[in-house]
mmCIF file of C-alpha atoms in Angstrom:
data_model
loop_
_atom_site.group_PDB
_atom_site.id
_atom_site.type_symbol
_atom_site.label_atom_id
_atom_site.label_comp_id
_atom_site.label_asym_id
_atom_site.label_seq_id
_atom_site.Cartn_x
_atom_site.Cartn_y
_atom_site.Cartn_z
ATOM 1 C CA LYS A 1 -15.127 4.281 4.790
ATOM 2 C CA SER A 2 -14.996 4.943 1.027
ATOM 3 C CA ASN A 3 -16.268 2.574 -1.569
ATOM 4 C CA ALA A 4 -13.437 3.984 -3.534
ATOM 5 C CA SER A 5 -10.597 2.955 -1.496
ATOM 6 C CA HIS A 6 -8.882 -0.885 -1.364
ATOM 7 C CA PRO A 7 -8.853 -0.834 2.169
ATOM 8 C CA PHE A 8 -12.642 -0.692 1.975
ATOM 9 C CA TYR A 9 -13.210 -3.681 0.016
ATOM 10 C CA LEU A 10 -10.634 -5.858 1.907
ATOM 11 C CA TYR A 11 -12.697 -4.849 5.014
ATOM 12 C CA GLU A 12 -15.923 -5.818 3.301
ATOM 13 C CA MET A 13 -14.220 -9.010 1.915
ATOM 14 C CA GLY A 14 -13.672 -10.124 5.757
ATOM 15 C CA TYR A 15 -10.578 -9.075 6.009
ATOM 16 C CA LYS A 16 -10.695 -7.649 9.464
ATOM 17 C CA ASN A 17 -7.764 -8.304 11.729
ATOM 18 C CA TRP A 18 -5.246 -5.309 10.269
ATOM 19 C CA LEU A 19 -4.632 -1.693 10.607
ATOM 20 C CA ALA A 20 -4.548 0.687 7.915
ATOM 21 C CA CYS A 21 -2.888 4.061 8.656
ATOM 22 C CA GLY A 22 -3.093 6.940 6.289
ATOM 23 C CA TYR A 23 -5.542 10.242 6.058
ATOM 24 C CA PRO A 24 -6.359 11.885 2.849
ATOM 25 C CA GLY A 25 -2.985 13.890 1.607
ATOM 26 C CA ALA A 26 -0.309 12.362 3.504
ATOM 27 C CA ASN A 27 2.914 11.932 2.359
ATOM 28 C CA SER A 28 5.277 9.090 3.551
ATOM 29 C CA THR A 29 6.952 11.603 5.736
ATOM 30 C CA ALA A 30 4.158 12.239 7.809
ATOM 31 C CA GLU A 31 3.109 8.373 7.775
ATOM 32 C CA LEU A 32 6.562 7.485 8.855
ATOM 33 C CA GLN A 33 5.782 9.612 11.955
ATOM 34 C CA SER A 34 2.502 7.981 12.746
ATOM 35 C CA LEU A 35 4.186 4.253 12.126
ATOM 36 C CA LYS A 36 6.986 5.309 14.499
ATOM 37 C CA SER A 37 4.437 6.424 17.086
ATOM 38 C CA LEU A 38 2.129 2.844 16.697
ATOM 39 C CA LEU A 39 5.584 0.829 16.896
ATOM 40 C CA LYS A 40 5.555 2.273 20.758
ATOM 41 C CA ILE A 41 2.365 0.523 21.135
ATOM 42 C CA GLY A 42 2.640 -2.755 19.258
ATOM 43 C CA ARG A 43 4.842 -4.599 16.562
ATOM 44 C CA PRO A 44 3.097 -6.051 13.427
ATOM 45 C CA GLU A 45 4.484 -9.494 12.027
ATOM 46 C CA ILE A 46 4.060 -7.732 8.412
ATOM 47 C CA LEU A 47 4.189 -4.045 7.347
ATOM 48 C CA VAL A 48 3.011 -3.308 4.184
ATOM 49 C CA TRP A 49 4.103 0.143 2.700
ATOM 50 C CA CYS A 50 1.557 1.503 0.310
ATOM 51 C CA LEU A 51 2.621 5.186 0.148
ATOM 52 C CA GLY A 52 3.900 7.489 -2.011
ATOM 53 C CA MET A 53 1.281 8.832 -4.270
ATOM 54 C CA ASN A 54 1.391 11.723 -2.467
ATOM 55 C CA ASP A 55 5.047 11.948 -3.088
ATOM 56 C CA GLY A 56 5.333 12.258 -6.744
ATOM 57 C CA ASP A 57 8.437 11.668 -8.837
ATOM 58 C CA ASN A 58 9.828 14.678 -11.158
ATOM 59 C CA GLY A 59 12.111 13.445 -13.052
ATOM 60 C CA ALA A 60 13.856 11.135 -10.551
ATOM 61 C CA VAL A 61 12.919 9.442 -7.444
ATOM 62 C CA ASN A 62 10.864 11.810 -4.983
ATOM 63 C CA THR A 63 13.968 11.468 -2.051
ATOM 64 C CA ASN A 64 11.409 12.211 0.867
ATOM 65 C CA TRP A 65 10.016 8.838 -0.033
ATOM 66 C CA LEU A 66 13.163 7.276 -0.870
ATOM 67 C CA ASN A 67 14.177 8.691 2.719
ATOM 68 C CA SER A 68 11.038 7.209 4.376
ATOM 69 C CA LEU A 69 11.471 4.278 2.590
ATOM 70 C CA ASN A 70 15.202 3.435 3.937
ATOM 71 C CA GLU A 71 13.987 4.148 7.367
ATOM 72 C CA ILE A 72 11.041 1.831 6.929
ATOM 73 C CA LYS A 73 13.207 -1.109 5.981
ATOM 74 C CA SER A 74 15.670 -0.034 8.662
ATOM 75 C CA LEU A 75 12.680 0.085 11.383
ATOM 76 C CA CYS A 76 11.668 -3.441 9.914
ATOM 77 C CA ASP A 77 15.025 -4.938 10.126
ATOM 78 C CA THR A 78 15.435 -3.559 13.747
ATOM 79 C CA TYR A 79 12.071 -4.886 15.094
ATOM 80 C CA ASN A 80 12.065 -7.963 12.875
ATOM 81 C CA ILE A 81 9.352 -7.227 10.984
ATOM 82 C CA THR A 82 8.831 -8.644 7.331
ATOM 83 C CA LEU A 83 8.400 -5.724 4.958
ATOM 84 C CA ILE A 84 6.154 -5.822 1.788
ATOM 85 C CA LEU A 85 6.260 -2.672 -0.548
ATOM 86 C CA ALA A 86 3.363 -1.873 -3.146
ATOM 87 C CA THR A 87 4.031 0.253 -6.645
ATOM 88 C CA ILE A 88 2.043 3.115 -6.905
ATOM 89 C CA PRO A 89 -0.121 3.472 -10.155
ATOM 90 C CA THR A 90 1.096 6.034 -12.181
ATOM 91 C CA CYS A 91 -1.440 8.589 -13.037
ATOM 92 C CA PRO A 92 -2.009 11.872 -14.905
ATOM 93 C CA GLN A 93 -1.335 14.027 -11.988
ATOM 94 C CA ALA A 94 1.111 11.911 -10.262
ATOM 95 C CA ASP A 95 4.140 10.070 -11.970
ATOM 96 C CA ASN A 96 5.634 7.479 -9.711
ATOM 97 C CA THR A 97 7.815 5.607 -12.448
ATOM 98 C CA TYR A 98 10.912 6.220 -10.418
ATOM 99 C CA LYS A 99 9.739 4.812 -7.313
ATOM 100 C CA ASN A 100 7.609 1.798 -8.882
ATOM 101 C CA ASP A 101 11.456 1.001 -10.471
ATOM 102 C CA VAL A 102 12.791 1.066 -6.896
ATOM 103 C CA VAL A 103 10.333 -1.357 -5.360
ATOM 104 C CA THR A 104 10.136 -3.729 -8.311
ATOM 105 C CA LEU A 105 13.993 -3.944 -8.332
ATOM 106 C CA SER A 106 14.424 -3.943 -4.570
ATOM 107 C CA GLY A 107 14.287 -7.283 -3.714
ATOM 108 C CA TYR A 108 11.575 -7.249 -1.261
ATOM 109 C CA ARG A 109 7.883 -8.872 -1.889
ATOM 110 C CA TYR A 110 5.451 -6.137 -3.540
ATOM 111 C CA ILE A 111 1.834 -6.003 -4.345
ATOM 112 C CA ASP A 112 1.698 -4.905 -7.972
ATOM 113 C CA PHE A 113 -0.763 -2.112 -7.674
ATOM 114 C CA ASN A 114 0.468 -0.207 -10.969
ATOM 115 C CA SER A 115 -0.727 -3.476 -13.129
ATOM 116 C CA ALA A 116 -3.649 -3.997 -11.330
ATOM 117 C CA VAL A 117 -5.190 -0.922 -12.664
ATOM 118 C CA GLY A 118 -3.359 -1.319 -16.059
ATOM 119 C CA VAL A 119 -1.158 1.694 -15.794
ATOM 120 C CA ASN A 120 0.624 2.080 -19.562
ATOM 121 C CA GLY A 121 2.009 5.501 -19.284
ATOM 122 C CA THR A 122 -0.512 7.095 -17.308
ATOM 123 C CA SER A 123 -3.557 5.391 -18.501
ATOM 124 C CA TRP A 124 -5.564 3.083 -16.488
ATOM 125 C CA TYR A 125 -8.104 0.596 -17.667
ATOM 126 C CA THR A 126 -11.452 2.070 -18.620
ATOM 127 C CA GLY A 127 -13.512 3.154 -15.663
ATOM 128 C CA MET A 128 -10.711 2.733 -12.730
ATOM 129 C CA LEU A 129 -9.713 6.035 -12.652
ATOM 130 C CA SER A 130 -11.826 8.809 -11.103
ATOM 131 C CA THR A 131 -12.634 12.080 -12.667
ATOM 132 C CA ASP A 132 -9.910 13.618 -10.541
ATOM 133 C CA ASN A 133 -7.133 11.864 -12.544
ATOM 134 C CA ILE A 134 -5.496 10.540 -9.135
ATOM 135 C CA HIS A 135 -7.851 8.243 -7.111
ATOM 136 C CA PRO A 136 -9.454 5.443 -8.153
ATOM 137 C CA THR A 137 -13.230 4.354 -8.767
ATOM 138 C CA GLU A 138 -15.024 2.065 -7.292
ATOM 139 C CA LEU A 139 -14.271 -0.528 -9.565
ATOM 140 C CA GLY A 140 -10.663 0.390 -9.498
ATOM 141 C CA ALA A 141 -10.582 0.025 -5.697
ATOM 142 C CA LYS A 142 -12.142 -3.206 -6.201
ATOM 143 C CA ALA A 143 -9.245 -4.181 -8.530
ATOM 144 C CA LEU A 144 -6.557 -2.622 -5.793
ATOM 145 C CA SER A 145 -7.940 -4.839 -3.480
ATOM 146 C CA ARG A 146 -7.959 -7.878 -5.043
ATOM 147 C CA GLN A 147 -4.474 -7.362 -6.168
ATOM 148 C CA PHE A 148 -3.796 -7.067 -2.594
ATOM 149 C CA VAL A 149 -5.111 -10.462 -1.858
ATOM 150 C CA ILE A 150 -3.185 -12.198 -4.789
ATOM 151 C CA ASP A 151 0.357 -10.517 -3.885
ATOM 152 C CA VAL A 152 -0.666 -11.014 -0.032
ATOM 153 C CA PRO A 153 -2.428 -13.982 0.573
ATOM 154 C CA GLU A 154 -1.149 -14.785 3.994
ATOM 155 C CA ILE A 155 -4.452 -11.961 4.985
ATOM 156 C CA THR A 156 -6.701 -14.743 4.223
ATOM 157 C CA ASN A 157 -4.920 -16.906 6.703
ATOM 158 C CA VAL A 158 -5.374 -14.449 9.656
ATOM 159 C CA VAL A 159 -9.397 -14.245 8.805
ATOM 160 C CA HIS A 160 -9.183 -18.126 8.976
ATOM 161 C CA LEU A 161 -7.281 -18.489 12.132
ATOM 162 C CA LEU A 162 -9.566 -16.098 14.073
ATOM 163 C CA SER A 163 -12.733 -17.823 12.657
ATOM 164 C CA GLU A 164 -11.019 -21.413 14.113
ATOM 165 C CA LYS A 165 -10.907 -19.331 17.563
ATOM 166 C CA GLY A 166 -14.225 -18.323 17.081
ATOM 167 C CA ILE A 167 -13.248 -14.781 17.287
#
């Protein structure tokens, strides 16, 4: 667990009945393969796809990311899974402008992580971007987790339902 990641704070806030799949340096192509393996075991009602930081845009939307997204859409349609997308904050180390345009114009619900950390160009709100110019600080991670709860409020229902059942 890292206190500079939004899943850490979601867990700390009590939202524990969900699976975060990802590892440092993973790109969308690798995570798509992980997802396919997980779908052989079980199927979620909701899939939140928050990938793209390691698939930076370079003058156009990253084609590996876009191909992965299109396959994710197809899988979600096939398995009747509600898909929720996420913007990926642009930073000095990764331009995500084009993929964020795809997300915001897609017609899908999405978590607006880009706005949560105040991205204007590549500048984040003061204190939210780490010195590596790509990862959030603890403050940035908290802002991202709050945005997740705002944009996907049904995550709070899962906890309440489990509590009502005594779990």
